[in-house]
């Protein structure tokens, strides 16, 4: 769930710890201090009185400073932050009830103790399945960590690994190609591990700003933006779902090779090995740079194999970078962009329909998804619910076995030639609703953005499409969009875009303007046009109670000119504002939108959304 959405649903007390941490970072004059000051200049009491959207913007501007702050917190060896972070950054764990979190924490402690003991026995055993080379790696890392930890005790200080020591140990772990799980097992064979009361754990994480805890709902929230920072601290380059997507395209012998290297049970099935590799926290870079290749493979062979995987199996063409490290970083950035993108490339209705039909064809899928993402709800195949956990259509399809995908495709009349997953996504795209979700981009005539969202259209058609979508929005707001009246009134010279027929025969005129330019500023031209429309309607014995001008945005000069106009009773509304009002109306108790709310010169969507929620 996005930070802004979490902040909107919490009270001030529940947000205090997070706000305090952010305030402390702002007081240290961060890199983007000027941009932060601009955002907070309208708030009377600084960050505390800022709205959720602006707090979210501020957090994005101090992302690097927050990362450095968390790195310092990780130096406290008693904090168990590595254990706790690995729990909350797992896909599906960003929203949890307290008791669920408690169970996951207790299970992780038990699991760690068992695996730590087993590792110690394996290292001492002559019959161990761990190779001598890997034993040597573990011993080197263990010896260095033990020295760093016990240095302080010998000098009569609290045991603490300094930042210098930590950076050396991290470098060592990277050079030895240890997974996060291997590091954790060695760490807790040296450092004491004990279970802490779960409320103390939650409070500690809340106080350092990592999570929010709603006592009223008894629920923990970890923002998507925070998960990304925490992954960065844990040096986990991509989300589990993207690592899974990459592993699933590898051949079984390659998966076996990775499992062997990282001491994963060889008797597990193909899918189980993949899940264990994910749990291990193996470096994505290390995996693609070394682990997937045959022993002795040349650099050229490695680069060719990586290009083949990306182009043929992941559908990513022209992977940037001349070195293998650059290519892997390009792939990491690609997955980051996919994750940060709020778009799902099919309409929300299409996602809902896809889930409903998957549930019919594959009745075991609900349990599989519930187990895979460790979700508490009984029935999880609901689009808005899954999107709160940042689980998108492609993430669901990536989990389905090939044979099951084939069955689903054949039962639902989906195209069978080509890539199965892409064919399914195309089938459920739902073009009309997808256009509506990209309403603002249509207003800006942003053809490239529309194309990247899976919408194919001509620029010459965007004006009419914007008008068509606006009619649909007003219809869904409960207005009578009177096309017959418009046809009777329009002439070859004066053609009104939209007429809303309201009570007593009165009308509202809606004029739609698309523009590539930032800040619509042609007031003199549009005002003459609107005066002509008003006169046309009034000459036909109709009273114009309001004129709405819709555009992607308006310049300050345009707004000022509108304020000075006394003839038109004109209100300006941006495409973004109208879409937010439309979304708020759908979840309100109103059957028809109260048009009296359109009274500002520039419509304030926040005020209207608040009014609709009452």
CSV table of N, CA and C in Angstrom, one decimal, residues 341-348 392-394 453:
chain,number,residue,atom,x,y,z
A,341,UNK,N,5.7,1.6,-10.9
A,341,UNK,CA,4.6,2.0,-11.7
A,341,UNK,C,3.3,1.6,-11.2
A,342,UNK,N,2.4,2.5,-10.9
A,342,UNK,CA,1.1,2.2,-10.3
A,342,UNK,C,0.2,1.5,-11.4
A,343,UNK,N,0.5,1.7,-12.6
A,343,UNK,CA,-0.3,1.1,-13.7
A,343,UNK,C,-0.2,-0.4,-13.7
A,344,UNK,N,-1.3,-1.0,-14.1
A,344,UNK,CA,-1.3,-2.5,-14.1
A,344,UNK,C,-1.4,-3.0,-15.6
A,345,UNK,N,-1.5,-2.1,-16.5
A,345,UNK,CA,-1.5,-2.4,-18.0
A,345,UNK,C,-2.8,-3.2,-18.4
A,346,UNK,N,-3.7,-3.5,-17.5
A,346,UNK,CA,-5.0,-3.8,-17.9
A,346,UNK,C,-5.9,-3.0,-17.0
A,347,UNK,N,-7.2,-2.8,-17.4
A,347,UNK,CA,-8.1,-2.1,-16.6
A,347,UNK,C,-8.4,-2.8,-15.3
A,348,UNK,N,-8.8,-2.1,-14.2
A,348,UNK,CA,-9.1,-2.7,-13.0
A,348,UNK,C,-10.2,-3.7,-13.1
A,392,UNK,N,0.2,-7.4,-8.8
A,392,UNK,CA,-0.4,-7.1,-10.1
A,392,UNK,C,-0.8,-8.3,-10.9
A,393,UNK,N,-1.5,-8.1,-12.0
A,393,UNK,CA,-2.0,-9.3,-12.8
A,393,UNK,C,-0.8,-10.2,-13.2
A,394,UNK,N,0.3,-9.6,-13.6
A,394,UNK,CA,1.4,-10.4,-14.1
A,394,UNK,C,2.0,-11.3,-12.9
A,453,UNK,N,1.3,2.2,-21.8
A,453,UNK,CA,0.3,1.6,-21.0
A,453,UNK,C,-0.6,0.6,-21.7
